[in-house]
PDB file of C-alpha atoms in Angstrom:
ATOM      1  CA  PHE A   1      -0.002  -0.013  -0.194  1.00 91.00           C
ATOM      2  CA  THR A   2       3.109   2.291  -0.611  1.00 91.00           C
ATOM      3  CA  GLY A   3       2.114   5.480  -2.545  1.00 92.00           C
ATOM      4  CA  ILE A   4      -1.429   4.861  -1.900  1.00 95.00           C
ATOM      5  CA  ASP A   5      -3.543   7.464  -0.861  1.00 94.00           C
ATOM      6  CA  TYR A   6      -6.977   6.195  -0.402  1.00 94.00           C
ATOM      7  CA  VAL A   7      -8.175   1.930  -0.593  1.00 95.00           C
ATOM      8  CA  ILE A   8     -11.663   1.282  -0.383  1.00 94.00           C
ATOM      9  CA  PHE A   9     -12.366  -2.246   0.426  1.00 93.00           C
ATOM     10  CA  ALA A  10     -15.244  -3.150  -0.929  1.00 91.00           C
ATOM     11  CA  THR A  11     -14.874  -6.741  -1.032  1.00 91.00           C
ATOM     12  CA  THR A  12     -15.580 -10.009   1.742  1.00 93.00           C
ATOM     13  CA  ASP A  13     -15.206  -9.211   5.475  1.00 92.00           C
ATOM     14  CA  LYS A  14     -12.429 -11.620   5.197  1.00 95.00           C
ATOM     15  CA  VAL A  15     -10.674  -9.849   2.328  1.00 95.00           C
ATOM     16  CA  CYS A  16     -10.960  -6.979   4.535  1.00 93.00           C
ATOM     17  CA  LYS A  17      -9.702  -8.342   7.573  1.00 92.00           C
ATOM     18  CA  LYS A  18      -6.747  -9.474   5.730  1.00 95.00           C
ATOM     19  CA  PHE A  19      -5.858  -6.216   4.368  1.00 95.00           C
ATOM     20  CA  LEU A  20      -7.558  -3.144   6.806  1.00 92.00           C
ATOM     21  CA  THR A  21      -4.708  -2.901   9.224  1.00 92.00           C
ATOM     22  CA  LEU A  22      -1.645  -2.903   6.702  1.00 95.00           C
ATOM     23  CA  ALA A  23      -3.338  -0.472   4.861  1.00 95.00           C
ATOM     24  CA  LYS A  24      -3.826   1.868   7.708  1.00 92.00           C
ATOM     25  CA  LYS A  25      -0.263   1.411   9.119  1.00 93.00           C
ATOM     26  CA  SER A  26       1.149   2.552   5.602  1.00 94.00           C
ATOM     27  CA  GLY A  27      -0.716   5.911   5.916  1.00 93.00           C
ATOM     28  CA  CYS A  28      -3.691   5.391   3.285  1.00 94.00           C
ATOM     29  CA  VAL A  29      -7.197   6.583   3.707  1.00 92.00           C
ATOM     30  CA  VAL A  30      -9.447   3.316   4.316  1.00 94.00           C
ATOM     31  CA  ILE A  31     -13.302   3.540   3.314  1.00 92.00           C
ATOM     32  CA  ASP A  32     -14.573   0.259   3.831  1.00 92.00           C
ATOM     33  CA  VAL A  33     -17.743  -1.335   2.397  1.00 90.00           C
ATOM     34  CA  SER A  34     -17.732  -4.499   3.871  1.00 90.00           C
ATOM     35  CA  ALA A  35     -19.413  -5.241   7.290  1.00 88.00           C
ATOM     36  CA  VAL A  36     -15.758  -5.188   9.131  1.00 89.00           C
ATOM     37  CA  SER A  37     -16.356  -1.954  11.088  1.00 87.00           C
ATOM     38  CA  LYS A  38     -19.761  -1.307  11.090  1.00 85.00           C
ATOM     39  CA  ASN A  39     -20.317  -2.203  14.415  1.00 81.00           C
ATOM     40  CA  ASP A  40     -16.813  -0.290  16.246  1.00 86.00           C
ATOM     41  CA  ALA A  41     -17.199   2.823  17.756  1.00 85.00           C
ATOM     42  CA  GLN A  42     -14.667   4.657  17.277  1.00 85.00           C
ATOM     43  CA  ILE A  43     -14.997   3.976  12.988  1.00 86.00           C
ATOM     44  CA  PRO A  44     -17.735   6.405  11.799  1.00 84.00           C
ATOM     45  CA  VAL A  45     -20.416   5.155   9.284  1.00 85.00           C
ATOM     46  CA  SER A  46     -20.765   7.971   6.979  1.00 85.00           C
ATOM     47  CA  VAL A  47     -22.989   8.777   4.301  1.00 85.00           C
ATOM     48  CA  PRO A  48     -21.551  12.343   2.877  1.00 78.00           C
ATOM     49  CA  GLU A  49     -24.693  13.648   1.956  1.00 79.00           C
ATOM     50  CA  ILE A  50     -26.154  13.555   4.706  1.00 82.00           C
ATOM     51  CA  ASN A  51     -23.926  13.169   7.577  1.00 79.00           C
ATOM     52  CA  LEU A  52     -20.659  14.444   6.852  1.00 75.00           C
ATOM     53  CA  GLU A  53     -20.203  16.334   9.935  1.00 80.00           C
ATOM     54  CA  SER A  54     -19.527  12.490  11.126  1.00 76.00           C
ATOM     55  CA  LEU A  55     -16.404  12.748   9.612  1.00 77.00           C
ATOM     56  CA  SER A  56     -13.459  14.562  11.644  1.00 74.00           C
ATOM     57  CA  ASP A  57     -11.022  16.883   9.746  1.00 73.00           C
ATOM     58  CA  SER A  58      -8.815  13.959   8.336  1.00 69.00           C
ATOM     59  CA  PRO A  59     -10.289  10.531   9.156  1.00 82.00           C
ATOM     60  CA  GLN A  60      -7.627   7.860   8.741  1.00 89.00           C
ATOM     61  CA  HIS A  61     -11.219   4.906   8.326  1.00 89.00           C
ATOM     62  CA  ILE A  62     -14.482   5.495   7.283  1.00 88.00           C
ATOM     63  CA  SER A  63     -17.026   2.594   7.091  1.00 90.00           C
ATOM     64  CA  VAL A  64     -19.563   3.224   4.602  1.00 88.00           C
ATOM     65  CA  PRO A  65     -22.897   1.573   5.319  1.00 87.00           C
ATOM     66  CA  SER A  66     -24.564  -1.496   3.081  1.00 84.00           C
ATOM     67  CA  PRO A  67     -26.117  -0.344  -0.610  1.00 84.00           C
ATOM     68  CA  VAL A  68     -29.683  -1.136   0.625  1.00 89.00           C
ATOM     69  CA  ALA A  69     -29.286   1.215   3.787  1.00 87.00           C
ATOM     70  CA  LEU A  70     -27.232   4.087   1.807  1.00 87.00           C
ATOM     71  CA  ALA A  71     -29.810   4.171  -1.305  1.00 89.00           C
ATOM     72  CA  LEU A  72     -32.992   3.819   2.289  1.00 91.00           C
ATOM     73  CA  SER A  73     -30.975   6.629   3.887  1.00 89.00           C
ATOM     74  CA  MET A  74     -30.583   9.212   0.492  1.00 89.00           C
ATOM     75  CA  ALA A  75     -34.283   8.253  -0.584  1.00 92.00           C
ATOM     76  CA  LEU A  76     -36.286   9.248   3.102  1.00 91.00           C
ATOM     77  CA  GLN A  77     -33.449  12.131   4.391  1.00 89.00           C
ATOM     78  CA  PRO A  78     -35.646  14.605   2.099  1.00 87.00           C
ATOM     79  CA  LEU A  79     -38.445  13.246   4.895  1.00 87.00           C
ATOM     80  CA  LYS A  80     -36.252  14.268   8.085  1.00 81.00           C
ATOM     81  CA  ASP A  81     -35.892  17.789   6.325  1.00 73.00           C
TER      82      ASP A  81
END
């Protein structure tokens, strides 16, 4: 992962677990679409169009919700506003 700025893990949990720590140690910003980070309170689950404030100024690890949850959150957000 040397020389890589961003890594998107849209992989199985097994593959993500294998490479996640290595990518972070190499200084990559990790965007995790797998289920590996979803229950870790230290890692924000973010939909930037909805909760951009959940990210710090320089996050190193971001979890993205499942495609179904992402689509639903985008569709339902106008009802909240």
